[in-house]
Each structure stands twice: as C-alpha cells, then as structure tokens.
Short mmCIF file of C-alpha atoms and ligand atoms in Angstrom, two decimals:
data_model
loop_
_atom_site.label_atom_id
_atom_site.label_comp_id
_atom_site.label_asym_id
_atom_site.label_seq_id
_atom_site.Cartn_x
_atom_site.Cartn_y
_atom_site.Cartn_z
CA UNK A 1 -181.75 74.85 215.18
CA UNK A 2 -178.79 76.54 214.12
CA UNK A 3 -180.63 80.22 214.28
CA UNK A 4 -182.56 79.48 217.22
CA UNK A 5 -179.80 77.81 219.53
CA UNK A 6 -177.77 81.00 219.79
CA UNK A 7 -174.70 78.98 221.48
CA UNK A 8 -171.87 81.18 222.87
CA UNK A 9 -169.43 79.17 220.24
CA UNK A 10 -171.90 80.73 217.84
CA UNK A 11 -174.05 84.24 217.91
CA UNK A 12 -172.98 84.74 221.55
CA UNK A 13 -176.32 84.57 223.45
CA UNK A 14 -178.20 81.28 224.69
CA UNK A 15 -181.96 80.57 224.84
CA UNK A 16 -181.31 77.53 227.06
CA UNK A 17 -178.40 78.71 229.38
CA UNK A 18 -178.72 78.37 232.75
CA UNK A 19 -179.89 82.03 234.18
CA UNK A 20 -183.08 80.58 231.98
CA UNK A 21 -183.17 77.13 232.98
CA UNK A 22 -183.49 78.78 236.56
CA UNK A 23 -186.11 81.58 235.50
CA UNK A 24 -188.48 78.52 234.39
CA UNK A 25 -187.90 76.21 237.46
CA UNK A 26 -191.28 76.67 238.68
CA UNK A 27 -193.31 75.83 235.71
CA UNK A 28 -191.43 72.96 235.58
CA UNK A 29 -192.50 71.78 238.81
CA UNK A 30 -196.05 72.83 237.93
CA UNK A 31 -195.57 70.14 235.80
CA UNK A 32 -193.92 67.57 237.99
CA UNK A 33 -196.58 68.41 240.48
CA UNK A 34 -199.01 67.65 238.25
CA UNK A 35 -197.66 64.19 237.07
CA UNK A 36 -198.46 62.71 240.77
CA UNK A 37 -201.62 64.47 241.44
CA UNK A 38 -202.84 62.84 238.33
CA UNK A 39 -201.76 59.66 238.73
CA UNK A 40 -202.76 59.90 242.40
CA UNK A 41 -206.01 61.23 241.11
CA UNK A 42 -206.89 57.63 238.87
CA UNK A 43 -205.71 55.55 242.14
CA UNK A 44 -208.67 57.34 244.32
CA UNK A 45 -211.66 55.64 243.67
CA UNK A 46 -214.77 56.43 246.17
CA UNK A 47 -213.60 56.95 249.54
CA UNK A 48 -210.24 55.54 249.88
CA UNK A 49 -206.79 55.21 247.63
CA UNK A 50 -206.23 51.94 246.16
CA UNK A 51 -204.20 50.40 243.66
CA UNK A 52 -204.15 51.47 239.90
CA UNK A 53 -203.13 49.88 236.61
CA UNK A 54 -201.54 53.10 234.89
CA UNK A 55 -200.53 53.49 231.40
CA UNK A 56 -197.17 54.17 231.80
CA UNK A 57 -196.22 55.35 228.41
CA UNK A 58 -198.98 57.63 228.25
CA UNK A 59 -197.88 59.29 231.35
CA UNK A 60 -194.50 60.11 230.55
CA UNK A 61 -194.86 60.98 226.69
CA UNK A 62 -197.58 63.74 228.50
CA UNK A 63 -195.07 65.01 231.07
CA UNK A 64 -192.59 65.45 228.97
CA UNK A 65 -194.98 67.52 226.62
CA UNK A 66 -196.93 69.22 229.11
CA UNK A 67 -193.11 70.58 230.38
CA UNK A 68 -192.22 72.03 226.99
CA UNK A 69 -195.32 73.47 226.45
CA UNK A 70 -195.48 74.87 229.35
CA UNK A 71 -191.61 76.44 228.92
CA UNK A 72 -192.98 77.99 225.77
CA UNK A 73 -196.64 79.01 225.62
CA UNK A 74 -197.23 78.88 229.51
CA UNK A 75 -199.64 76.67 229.39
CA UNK A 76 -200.02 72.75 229.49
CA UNK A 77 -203.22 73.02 227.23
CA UNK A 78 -203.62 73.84 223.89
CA UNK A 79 -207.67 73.81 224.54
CA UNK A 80 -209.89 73.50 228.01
CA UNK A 81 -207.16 70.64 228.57
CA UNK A 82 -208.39 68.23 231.54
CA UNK A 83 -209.79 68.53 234.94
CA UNK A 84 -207.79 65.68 236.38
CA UNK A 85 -204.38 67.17 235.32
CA UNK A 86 -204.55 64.76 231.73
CA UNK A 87 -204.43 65.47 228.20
CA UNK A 88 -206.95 66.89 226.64
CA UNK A 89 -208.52 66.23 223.09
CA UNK A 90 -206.04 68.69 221.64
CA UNK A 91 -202.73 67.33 223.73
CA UNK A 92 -203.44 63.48 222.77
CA UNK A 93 -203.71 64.51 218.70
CA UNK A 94 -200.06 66.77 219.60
CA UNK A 95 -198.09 64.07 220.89
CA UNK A 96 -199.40 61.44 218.32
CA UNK A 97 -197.98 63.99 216.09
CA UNK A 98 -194.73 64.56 217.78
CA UNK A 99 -194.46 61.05 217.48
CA UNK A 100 -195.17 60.26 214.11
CA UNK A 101 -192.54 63.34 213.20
CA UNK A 102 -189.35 61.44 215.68
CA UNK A 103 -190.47 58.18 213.88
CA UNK A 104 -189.82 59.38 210.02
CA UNK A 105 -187.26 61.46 210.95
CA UNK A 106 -184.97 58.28 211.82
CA UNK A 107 -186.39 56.20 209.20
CA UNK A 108 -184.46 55.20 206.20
CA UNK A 109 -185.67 56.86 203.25
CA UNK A 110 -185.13 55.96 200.14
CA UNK A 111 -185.08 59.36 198.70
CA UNK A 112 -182.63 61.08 201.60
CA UNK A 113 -180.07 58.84 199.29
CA UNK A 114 -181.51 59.31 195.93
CA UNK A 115 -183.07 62.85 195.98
CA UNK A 116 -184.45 63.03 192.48
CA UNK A 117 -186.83 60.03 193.07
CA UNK A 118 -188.80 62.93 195.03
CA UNK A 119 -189.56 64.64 191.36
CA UNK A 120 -191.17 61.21 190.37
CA UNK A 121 -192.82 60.49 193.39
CA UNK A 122 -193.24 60.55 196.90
CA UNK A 123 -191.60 56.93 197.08
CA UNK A 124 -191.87 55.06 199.88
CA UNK A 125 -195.00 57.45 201.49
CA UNK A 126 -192.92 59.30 204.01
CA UNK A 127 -193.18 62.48 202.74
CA UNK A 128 -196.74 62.68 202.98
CA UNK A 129 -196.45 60.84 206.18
CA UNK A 130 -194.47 63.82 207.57
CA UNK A 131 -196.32 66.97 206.30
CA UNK A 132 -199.68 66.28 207.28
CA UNK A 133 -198.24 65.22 211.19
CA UNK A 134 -196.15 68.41 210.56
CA UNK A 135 -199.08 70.31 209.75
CA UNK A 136 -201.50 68.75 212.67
CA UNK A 137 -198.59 69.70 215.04
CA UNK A 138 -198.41 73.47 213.64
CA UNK A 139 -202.09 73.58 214.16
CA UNK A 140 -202.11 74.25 217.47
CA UNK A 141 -198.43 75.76 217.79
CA UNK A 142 -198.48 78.21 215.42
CA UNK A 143 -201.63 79.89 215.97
CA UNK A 144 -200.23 80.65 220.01
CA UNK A 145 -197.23 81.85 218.40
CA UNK A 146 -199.03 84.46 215.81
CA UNK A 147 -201.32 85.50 218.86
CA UNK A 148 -198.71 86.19 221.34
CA UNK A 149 -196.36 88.26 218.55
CA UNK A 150 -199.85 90.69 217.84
CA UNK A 151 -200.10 90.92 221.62
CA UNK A 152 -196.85 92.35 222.35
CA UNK A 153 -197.18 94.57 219.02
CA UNK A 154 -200.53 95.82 220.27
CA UNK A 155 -198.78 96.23 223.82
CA UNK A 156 -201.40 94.14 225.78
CA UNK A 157 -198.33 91.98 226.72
CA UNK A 158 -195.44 93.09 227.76
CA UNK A 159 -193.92 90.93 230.60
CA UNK A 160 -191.60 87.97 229.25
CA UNK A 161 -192.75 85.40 231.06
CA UNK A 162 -191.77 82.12 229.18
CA UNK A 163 -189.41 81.13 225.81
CA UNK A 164 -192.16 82.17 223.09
CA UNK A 165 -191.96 85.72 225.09
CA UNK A 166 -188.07 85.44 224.78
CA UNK A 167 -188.24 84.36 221.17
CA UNK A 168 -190.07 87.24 220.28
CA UNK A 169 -188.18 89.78 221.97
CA UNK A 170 -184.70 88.46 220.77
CA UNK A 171 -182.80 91.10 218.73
CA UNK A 172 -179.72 89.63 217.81
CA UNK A 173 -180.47 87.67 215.34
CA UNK A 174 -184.00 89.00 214.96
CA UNK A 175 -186.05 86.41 214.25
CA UNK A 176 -189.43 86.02 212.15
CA UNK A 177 -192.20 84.63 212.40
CA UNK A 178 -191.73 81.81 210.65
CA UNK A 179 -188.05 81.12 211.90
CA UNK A 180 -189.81 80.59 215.47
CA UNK A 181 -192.60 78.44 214.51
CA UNK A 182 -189.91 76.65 212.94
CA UNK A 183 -187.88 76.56 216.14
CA UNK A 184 -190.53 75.59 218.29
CA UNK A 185 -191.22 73.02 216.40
CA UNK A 186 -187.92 71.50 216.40
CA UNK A 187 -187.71 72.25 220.35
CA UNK A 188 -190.97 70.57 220.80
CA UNK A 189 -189.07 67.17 219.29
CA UNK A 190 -185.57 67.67 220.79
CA UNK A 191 -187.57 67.44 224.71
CA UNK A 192 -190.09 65.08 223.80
CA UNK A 193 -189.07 61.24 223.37
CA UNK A 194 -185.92 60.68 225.12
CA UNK A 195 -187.31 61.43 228.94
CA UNK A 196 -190.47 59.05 227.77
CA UNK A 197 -188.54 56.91 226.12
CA UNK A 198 -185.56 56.69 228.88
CA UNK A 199 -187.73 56.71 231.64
CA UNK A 200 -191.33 53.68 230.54
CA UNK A 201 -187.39 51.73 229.72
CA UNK A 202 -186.34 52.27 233.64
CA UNK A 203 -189.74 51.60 235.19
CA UNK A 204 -189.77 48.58 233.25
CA UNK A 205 -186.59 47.18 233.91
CA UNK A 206 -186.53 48.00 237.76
CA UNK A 207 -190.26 46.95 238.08
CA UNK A 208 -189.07 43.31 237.26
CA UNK A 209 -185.61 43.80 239.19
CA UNK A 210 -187.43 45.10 242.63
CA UNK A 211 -184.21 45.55 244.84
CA UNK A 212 -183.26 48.00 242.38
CA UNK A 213 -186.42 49.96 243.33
CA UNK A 214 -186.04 49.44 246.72
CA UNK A 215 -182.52 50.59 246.52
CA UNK A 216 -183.81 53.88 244.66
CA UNK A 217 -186.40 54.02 247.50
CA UNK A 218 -184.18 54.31 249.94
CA UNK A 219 -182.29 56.77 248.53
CA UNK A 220 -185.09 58.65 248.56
CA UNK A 221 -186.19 58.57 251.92
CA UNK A 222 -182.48 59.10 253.22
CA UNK A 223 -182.02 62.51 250.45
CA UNK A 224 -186.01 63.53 251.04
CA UNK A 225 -187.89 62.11 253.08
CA UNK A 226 -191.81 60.67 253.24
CA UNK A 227 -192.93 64.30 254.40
CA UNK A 228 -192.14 66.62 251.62
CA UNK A 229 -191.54 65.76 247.15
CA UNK A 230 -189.04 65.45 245.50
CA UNK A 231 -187.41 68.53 244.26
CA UNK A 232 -185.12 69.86 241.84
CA UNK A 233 -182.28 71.26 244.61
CA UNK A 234 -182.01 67.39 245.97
CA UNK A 235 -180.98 66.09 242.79
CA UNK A 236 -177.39 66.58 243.39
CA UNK A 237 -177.30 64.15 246.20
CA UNK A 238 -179.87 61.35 244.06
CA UNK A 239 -176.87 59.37 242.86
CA UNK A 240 -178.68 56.04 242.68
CA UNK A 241 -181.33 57.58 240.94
CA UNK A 242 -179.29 59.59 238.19
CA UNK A 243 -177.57 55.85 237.63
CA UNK A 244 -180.72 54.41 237.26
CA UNK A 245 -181.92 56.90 234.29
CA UNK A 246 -178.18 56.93 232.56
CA UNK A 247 -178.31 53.37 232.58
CA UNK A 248 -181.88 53.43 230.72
CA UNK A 249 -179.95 55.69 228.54
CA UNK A 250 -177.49 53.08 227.49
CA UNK A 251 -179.39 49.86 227.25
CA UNK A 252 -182.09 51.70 225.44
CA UNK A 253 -181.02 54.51 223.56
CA UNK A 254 -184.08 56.33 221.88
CA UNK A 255 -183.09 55.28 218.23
CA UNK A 256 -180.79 53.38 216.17
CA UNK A 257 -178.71 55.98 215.56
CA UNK A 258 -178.04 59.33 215.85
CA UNK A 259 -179.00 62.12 213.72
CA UNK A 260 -177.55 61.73 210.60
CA UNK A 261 -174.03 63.56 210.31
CA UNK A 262 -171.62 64.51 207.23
CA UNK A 263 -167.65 64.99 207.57
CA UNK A 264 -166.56 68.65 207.06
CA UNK A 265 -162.93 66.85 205.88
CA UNK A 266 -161.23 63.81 205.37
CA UNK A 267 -160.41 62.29 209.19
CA UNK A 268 -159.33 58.36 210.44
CA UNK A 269 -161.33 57.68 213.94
CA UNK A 270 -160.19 54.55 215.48
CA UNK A 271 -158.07 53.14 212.64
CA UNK A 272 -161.05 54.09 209.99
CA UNK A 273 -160.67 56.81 207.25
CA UNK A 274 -163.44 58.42 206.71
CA UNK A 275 -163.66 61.01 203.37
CA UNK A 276 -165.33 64.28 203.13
CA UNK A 277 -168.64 64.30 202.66
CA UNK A 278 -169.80 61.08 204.39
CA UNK A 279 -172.85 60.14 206.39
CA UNK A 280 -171.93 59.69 209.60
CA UNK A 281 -174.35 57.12 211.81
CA UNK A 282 -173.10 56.60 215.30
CA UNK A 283 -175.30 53.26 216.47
CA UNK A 284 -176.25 53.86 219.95
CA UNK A 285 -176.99 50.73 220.92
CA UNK A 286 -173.27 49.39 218.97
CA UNK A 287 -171.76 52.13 221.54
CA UNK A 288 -174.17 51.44 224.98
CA UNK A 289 -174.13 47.48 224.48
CA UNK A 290 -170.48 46.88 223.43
CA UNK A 291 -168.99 44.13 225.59
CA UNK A 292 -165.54 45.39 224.90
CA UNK A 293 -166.77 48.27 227.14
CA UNK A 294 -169.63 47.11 229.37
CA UNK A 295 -169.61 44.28 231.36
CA UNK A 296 -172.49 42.12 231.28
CA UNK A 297 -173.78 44.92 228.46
CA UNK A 298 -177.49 43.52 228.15
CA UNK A 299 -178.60 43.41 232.31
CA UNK A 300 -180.07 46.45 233.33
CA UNK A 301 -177.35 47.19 236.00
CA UNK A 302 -177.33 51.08 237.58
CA UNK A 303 -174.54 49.98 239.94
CA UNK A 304 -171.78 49.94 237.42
CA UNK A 305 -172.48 53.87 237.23
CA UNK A 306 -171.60 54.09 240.89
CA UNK A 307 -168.11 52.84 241.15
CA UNK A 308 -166.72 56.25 242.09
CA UNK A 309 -167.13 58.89 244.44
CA UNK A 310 -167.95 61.16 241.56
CA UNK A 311 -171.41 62.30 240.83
CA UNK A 312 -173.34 60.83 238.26
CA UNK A 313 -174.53 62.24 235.45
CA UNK A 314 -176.06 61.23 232.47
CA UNK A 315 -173.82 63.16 229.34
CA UNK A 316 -170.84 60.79 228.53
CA UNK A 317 -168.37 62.58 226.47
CA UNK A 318 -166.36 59.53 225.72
CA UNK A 319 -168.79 58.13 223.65
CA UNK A 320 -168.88 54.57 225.53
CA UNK A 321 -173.10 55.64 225.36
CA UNK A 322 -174.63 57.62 223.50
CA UNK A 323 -177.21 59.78 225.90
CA UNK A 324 -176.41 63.61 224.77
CA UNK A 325 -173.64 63.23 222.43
CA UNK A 326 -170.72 65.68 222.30
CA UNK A 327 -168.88 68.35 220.71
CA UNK A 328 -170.38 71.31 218.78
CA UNK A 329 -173.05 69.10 217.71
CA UNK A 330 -174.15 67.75 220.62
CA UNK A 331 -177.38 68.17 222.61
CA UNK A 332 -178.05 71.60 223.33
CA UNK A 333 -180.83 71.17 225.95
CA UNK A 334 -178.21 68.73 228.40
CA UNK A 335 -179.68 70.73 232.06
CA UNK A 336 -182.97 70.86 230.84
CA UNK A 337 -182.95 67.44 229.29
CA UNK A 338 -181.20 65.96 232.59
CA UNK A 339 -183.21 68.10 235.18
CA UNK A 340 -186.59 67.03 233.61
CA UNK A 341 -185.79 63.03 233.26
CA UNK A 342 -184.71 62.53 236.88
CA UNK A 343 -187.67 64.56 238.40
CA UNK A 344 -189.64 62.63 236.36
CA UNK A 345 -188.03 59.34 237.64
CA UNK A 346 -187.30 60.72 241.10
CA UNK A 347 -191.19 61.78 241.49
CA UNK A 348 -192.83 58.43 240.09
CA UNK A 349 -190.60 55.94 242.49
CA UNK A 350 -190.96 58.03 245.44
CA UNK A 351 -195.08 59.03 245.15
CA UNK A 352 -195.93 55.45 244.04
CA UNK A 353 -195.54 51.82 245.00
CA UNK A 354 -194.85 49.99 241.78
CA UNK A 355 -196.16 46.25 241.03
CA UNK A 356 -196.73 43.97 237.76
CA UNK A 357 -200.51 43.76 237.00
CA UNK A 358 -201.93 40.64 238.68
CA UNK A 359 -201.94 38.77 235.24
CA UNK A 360 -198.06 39.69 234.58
CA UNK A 361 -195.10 37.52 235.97
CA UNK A 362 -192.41 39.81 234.59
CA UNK A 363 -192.48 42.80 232.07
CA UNK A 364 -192.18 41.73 228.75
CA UNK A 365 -188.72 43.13 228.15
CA UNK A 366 -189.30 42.96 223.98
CA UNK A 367 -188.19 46.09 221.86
CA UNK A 368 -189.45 47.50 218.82
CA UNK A 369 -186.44 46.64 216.15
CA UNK A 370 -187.45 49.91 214.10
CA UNK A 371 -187.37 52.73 216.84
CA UNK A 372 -186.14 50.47 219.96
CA UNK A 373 -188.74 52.05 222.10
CA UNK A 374 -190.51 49.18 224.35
CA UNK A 375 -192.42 46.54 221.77
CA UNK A 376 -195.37 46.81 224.52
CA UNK A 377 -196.68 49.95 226.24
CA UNK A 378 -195.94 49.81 230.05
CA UNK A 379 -198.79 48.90 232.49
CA UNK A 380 -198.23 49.26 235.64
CA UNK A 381 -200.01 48.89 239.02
CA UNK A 382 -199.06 52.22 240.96
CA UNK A 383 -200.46 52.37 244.43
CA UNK A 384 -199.56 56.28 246.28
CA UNK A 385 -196.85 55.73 249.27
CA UNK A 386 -196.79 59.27 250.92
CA UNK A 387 -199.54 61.89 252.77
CA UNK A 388 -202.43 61.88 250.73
CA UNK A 389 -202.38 65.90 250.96
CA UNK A 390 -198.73 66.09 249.57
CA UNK A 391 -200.12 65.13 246.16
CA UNK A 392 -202.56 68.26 245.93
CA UNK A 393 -201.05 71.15 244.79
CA UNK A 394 -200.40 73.84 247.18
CA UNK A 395 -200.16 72.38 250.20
CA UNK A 396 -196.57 71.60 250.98
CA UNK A 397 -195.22 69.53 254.18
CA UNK A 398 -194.35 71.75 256.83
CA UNK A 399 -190.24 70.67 256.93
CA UNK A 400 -190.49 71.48 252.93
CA UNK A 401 -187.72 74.59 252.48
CA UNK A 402 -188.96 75.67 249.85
CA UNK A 403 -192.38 75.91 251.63
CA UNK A 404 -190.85 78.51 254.33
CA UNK A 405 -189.40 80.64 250.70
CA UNK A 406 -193.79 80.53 250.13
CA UNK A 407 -194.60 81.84 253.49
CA UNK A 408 -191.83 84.18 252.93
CA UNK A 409 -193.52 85.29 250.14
CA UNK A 410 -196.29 85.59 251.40
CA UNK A 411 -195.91 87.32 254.53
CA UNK A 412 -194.47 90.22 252.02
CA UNK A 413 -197.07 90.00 249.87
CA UNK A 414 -199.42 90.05 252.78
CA UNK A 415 -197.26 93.54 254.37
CA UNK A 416 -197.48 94.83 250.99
CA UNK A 417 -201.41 94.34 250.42
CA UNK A 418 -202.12 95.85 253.82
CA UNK A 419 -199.94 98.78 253.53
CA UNK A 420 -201.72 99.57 250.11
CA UNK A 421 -205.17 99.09 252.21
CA UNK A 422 -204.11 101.60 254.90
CA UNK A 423 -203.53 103.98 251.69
CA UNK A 424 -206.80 103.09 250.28
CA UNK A 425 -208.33 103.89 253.32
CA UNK A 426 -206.78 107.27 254.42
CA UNK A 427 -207.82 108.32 250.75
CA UNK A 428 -211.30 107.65 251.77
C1 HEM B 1 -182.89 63.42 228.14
C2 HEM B 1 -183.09 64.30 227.24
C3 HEM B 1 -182.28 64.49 225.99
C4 HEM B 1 -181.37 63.67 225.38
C5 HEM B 1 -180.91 62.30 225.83
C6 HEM B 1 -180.90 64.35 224.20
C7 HEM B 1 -180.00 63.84 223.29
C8 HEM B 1 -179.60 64.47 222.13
C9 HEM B 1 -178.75 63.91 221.13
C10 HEM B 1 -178.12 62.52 221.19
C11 HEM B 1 -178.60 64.81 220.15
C12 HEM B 1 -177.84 64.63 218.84
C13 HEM B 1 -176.45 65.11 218.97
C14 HEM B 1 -175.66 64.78 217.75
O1 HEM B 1 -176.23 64.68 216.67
O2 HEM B 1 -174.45 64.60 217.87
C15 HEM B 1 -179.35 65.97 220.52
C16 HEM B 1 -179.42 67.11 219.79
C17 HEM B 1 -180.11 68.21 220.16
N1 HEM B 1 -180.85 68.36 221.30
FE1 HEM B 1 -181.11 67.01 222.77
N2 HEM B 1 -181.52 65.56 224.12
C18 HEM B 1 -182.35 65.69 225.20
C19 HEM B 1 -183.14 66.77 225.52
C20 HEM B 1 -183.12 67.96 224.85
C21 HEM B 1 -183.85 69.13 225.25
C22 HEM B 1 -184.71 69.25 226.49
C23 HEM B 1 -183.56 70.09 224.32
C24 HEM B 1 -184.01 71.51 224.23
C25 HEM B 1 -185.04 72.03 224.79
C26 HEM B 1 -182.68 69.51 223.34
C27 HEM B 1 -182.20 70.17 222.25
C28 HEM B 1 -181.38 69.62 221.29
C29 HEM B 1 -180.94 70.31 220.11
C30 HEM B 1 -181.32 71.71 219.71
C31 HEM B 1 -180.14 69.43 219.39
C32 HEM B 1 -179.44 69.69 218.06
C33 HEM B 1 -178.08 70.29 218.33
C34 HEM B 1 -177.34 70.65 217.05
O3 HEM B 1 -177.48 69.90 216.08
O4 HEM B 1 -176.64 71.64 217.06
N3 HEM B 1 -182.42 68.22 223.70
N4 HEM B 1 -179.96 65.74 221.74
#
C-alpha cells in the first residue's frame, strides 16, 4: 500500500485523489447501470415483469467487483463474462478468492504471534489457505497487468484510460511489475467487502423495518424522481439514504477489528498506557455498539444520523464507529469507497420494490461470530418500480441532465463526422 498510495503526506502525488475519482465516473456508472439491468433482467420472465427472489449477497459482492475491475483493467470480465450483465465463470472463482483472502487476513493466527512455528509447520492451515486463493486471484490479474505493460512498450496503447494505465505510466516512484500486481491486489481487497458487506446488512435490516424503506423511497422520489436513475451528482442531497448506509456501517462493521496496528512510542489513550511496540486492535463493533455512546446501540436506527442540519456522511473521525478510520492510517479510498456504497444502495431501493420471500416472516437478523458478515445470505423478492426502458442501458429519461450533456455530445460528434464527410467528399 504504502508505495502504491502515493498520499500528499507522503510521495506527493495521489492515485485516488479526486481529479481521478472524477476521470472514472462513468465506468462507474457502467457499473451501477448494470446492477439494475441485471437484476431487472432475472425479474422478466416471458412477456411481462414480475417478482423475483434475488440473491442479494451475490449481487452486491459482484458490483462491488465488477466496479474495481472495471477502474483498473476496463473491463468487468476477466473472460466472455455474461450476457445478462452477471458473473461469469472467471468472476465467480475471483470473488470466492477475494473472499477467502479478507477472511484469513482477520483471522487469528497462531503464528502472526509466534513466528518461528512457521519453520516447523504451517500450523493452523492458513498459510496454505492464503497462497493458493492468492494465487487463483493473481491468475487472472496478473496476466492483464503483464499484457497491458508489453502493449504500451510495443506502443499499440498509448491512451491512459483507467488505473492499470496510470500505474504503468507513474514515474515518481517508478514502479515494477511486480510492485503493481502487488498493488492491485491489495486494491482489489480494500473496495471489495465493506460496500457488500455494509450494504446485504442495510437491505436486511430495512427490509424487516419497511417505513424505513419507505422513508428512503421518498427521499428518492422528492431528490430524483420515477423518470430518470439515480446518479452520482444527487447524492449530496440523499441524506436519508447516506444515514441509512453509515448506520449499516456501525451496527455491522465488516470485521472484528481493524487491521492490526503497532505503537510507534509509548502513548496513554483514554486513561490506558500503551508501550511501544504493541498490537493495536480497535473492536468495531466495542466502538459502533457502545451504549455509553449510542442510544438504543443494537436497533437499526438511520434517524439518529439525522439530528442536524449537517450532511451526512459516512467517515467518523471521532471514532464513536469505526467505518473509514482516521489519521495517517486511515482509509485511503474514503470518495471512492463512499460514492460506490450509496449508488449501490441509492440504485437498489429506488429500481426495486423490496419484500421477504413468501416463506419468510422477518429476515433472520443472525451474524456470523467469526467475520460478522450476515450468518444467512440475503434473499430477497425484488419486483422493478420505474419505466421498464430506464433499466436498459442507453436510453435515458428525457428530464435526465445528464442525458441533454449526451445529446450535447452528440450533436458535436455528429457536426464533426459530417464536416469530415464533406472533406471526404470534395477529395473525391
Ligand atoms: C465503504 C468502503 C470502505 C470502507 C468502509 C473502508 C474502510 C477502511 C478501514 C477501516 C481501513 C483501515 C484503517 C486503519 O487501519 O486505521 C481502511 C484502509 C484502507 N483502505 Fe479502505 N475502506 C473502504 C473502501 C476503500 C476503497 C474503495 C479503497 C481504494 C480503492 C480503499 C483503500 C484502502 C487502503 C489503501 C487502506 C490502507 C491505508 C493504509 O494503511 O495506509 N478502501 N479502509
């Protein structure tokens, strides 16, 4: 991380800084685009649209992945990928990698504590565990990466056109091949599980609260409308729905703890001295469930984010929660990470009606002790609420602005092809 997240506070330039966070806004929305048609897609059956159950978890662990691959490699697929705007064969085996990676990583090992065990044997299993998921990840990664650095040597590429393009070109620190597989890698973890995580949590809890999704709804219609998406310019004024994912965030933080820390020097927080040279383990759910802070810590409550006229937002530098963390440490993908888990939100509660399968009186609300994710994948009956043609991709609602930017676009385009054809022509 340290070589590829060029901070300011550290080698002066930043992969993720804003300027680039706006340079890759559309592929993002490629990607949020394609999250509704495909789920629209599975609730058309024959002639008409009905109601779905949809895997929940499935869909957000592949949104979030289909958004960073497509921020670095430009694609969604690693292969032929789906017609229907799923994973393919290829994306499935990814993520189960990804997620095999997050879990380890935040397991206790005995040998993180007793190093030398490792000469004796791979103790408790995890180290195999992690290399071959490392390697089935690299796989597909690495190859795109050694193909796109011969391309630009050989010249048959030359635009920059997403992050493996910028990673490449950087020159300050120059970095190898190997550094940015390594990178990528890391990046590919730091964007995956808590949008998927954050977000199956939210549906969940406001699927068995219903005014809370009405209350989101409504927001929605007010902000945007029936007539046009959800986009990324209306998320300033989405209050209710920023509360609603930041308070995901603190009843069910993605881990545990955080990543593992160790004191630079000898420092008291709160009345505790802590020597150089500890572990530090914040517990996320000790911080985001503490009644001496929270209210009522263990309801699912996105009002008690909305108490001022402030807007909300999901980094809490006080520490009462743990979403991004803070300090020199902290997250370094915070607009990326925030942009990409309220679209995600924003776009399922306002293409989709949202109901407990027939079966179901309430979700089951039970979490996984080990990672805290949800014990029980998410089903979900989604049935589509807007204009069937808003879910296909290109056609945008006529009161959409960033529809008239399109025809704006393309009237130039359209000037500039026929002046070029009047050229042709009086060459001829
Ligand atoms: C909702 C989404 C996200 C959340 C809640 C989140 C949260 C966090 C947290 C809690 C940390 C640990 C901070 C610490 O140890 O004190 C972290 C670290 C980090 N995150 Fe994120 N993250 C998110 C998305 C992203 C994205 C999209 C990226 C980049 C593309 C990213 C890149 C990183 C990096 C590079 C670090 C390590 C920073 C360092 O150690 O210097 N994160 N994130």
């Amino acid at each position: 991380m340290e070589i590829l997240l060029v901070r300011p506070d550290r080698h002066g330039r930043d992969i993720l800084s804003v300027a680039r966070h706006n340079w890759l806004q559309t592929k993002r929305i490629e990607e949020a685009d394609n999250l509704i048609r495909y789920i629209h897609n599975e609730c058309y059956v024959n002639v008409g649209r009905t109601k779905r159950v949809v895997h929940v978890r499935t869909i957000v662990q592949q949104y979030s992945s289909n958004i960073i691959r497509k921020i670095m490699f430009g694609s969604r697929y690693f292969g032929k990928g789906n017609a229907n705007g799923g994973p393919g064969a290829e994306e499935i085996e990814h993520v189960d990698s990804l997620l095999t990676i997050l879990n380890y990583l935040y397991a206790f090992s005995v040998t993180d504590y007793f190093p030398w065990l490792r000469w004796i044997t791979d103790f408790d299993g995890h180290e195999k565990i992690m290399r071959d998921a490392i390697r089935t990840a690299r796989k597909y990664q690495d190859r795109l990466v050694d193909e796109r650095i011969q391309q630009r040597k050989e010249g048959v590429r030359v635009i920059e056109d997403d992050l493996l393009d910028v990673f490449i070109n950087l020159k300050n620190p120059r970095l190898t091949a190997d550094h940015i597989k390594a990178q990528i890698l890391e990046l590919m973890l730091a964007t995956f599980d808590n949008p998927s995580n954050g977000i199956e949590w939210a549906m969940a809890e406001m699927i068995n609260q219903p005014k809370i999704i009405e209350k989101a709804i409504q927001e929605l219609d007010y902000v945007v409308g029936k007539d046009r998406l959800v986009q990324e310019y209306d998320i300033p004024n989405l209050n209710y729905i920023k509360a609603c994912v930041r308070e995901a965030f603190r009843l069910h933080p993605v881990a545990p703890f955080n990543l593992p820390h160790v004191s630079s020097v000898d420092t008291t927080v709160a009345g505790y001295f802590i020597p150089k040279g500890s572990h530090v383990l914040l517990s996320r759910p000790g911080l985001g469930r503490n009644p001496e802070v929270w209210d009522d810590p263990l309801t699912y409550n996105p009002d008690r984010h909305m108490k001022s006229d402030n807007e909300v937002v999901l980094t809490d530098h006080n520490l009462d929660m743990l979403s991004f963390s803070t300090g020199r440490r902290g997250c370094a993908g915070v607009l990326l990470g925030s942009t990409m888990t309220i679209m995600l939100l924003a776009r399922l509660i306002q293409g989709f009606n949202w109901e407990l399968p027939s079966n179901e009186l309430h979700v089951n609300l039970k979490e996984n002790l080990q990672d805290l994710s949800k014990a029980k994948p998410l089903l979900a009956l989604a049935k589509p609420r807007l204009p069937h043609q808003l879910y296909t991709p290109g056609i945008r609602a006529s009161n959409d602005p960033g529809k008239n930017k399109c025809r704006w676009r393309s009237k130039e385009r359209k000037k500039k092809k026929d002046s070029k054809e009047r050229e042709l022509k009086q060459q001829v």
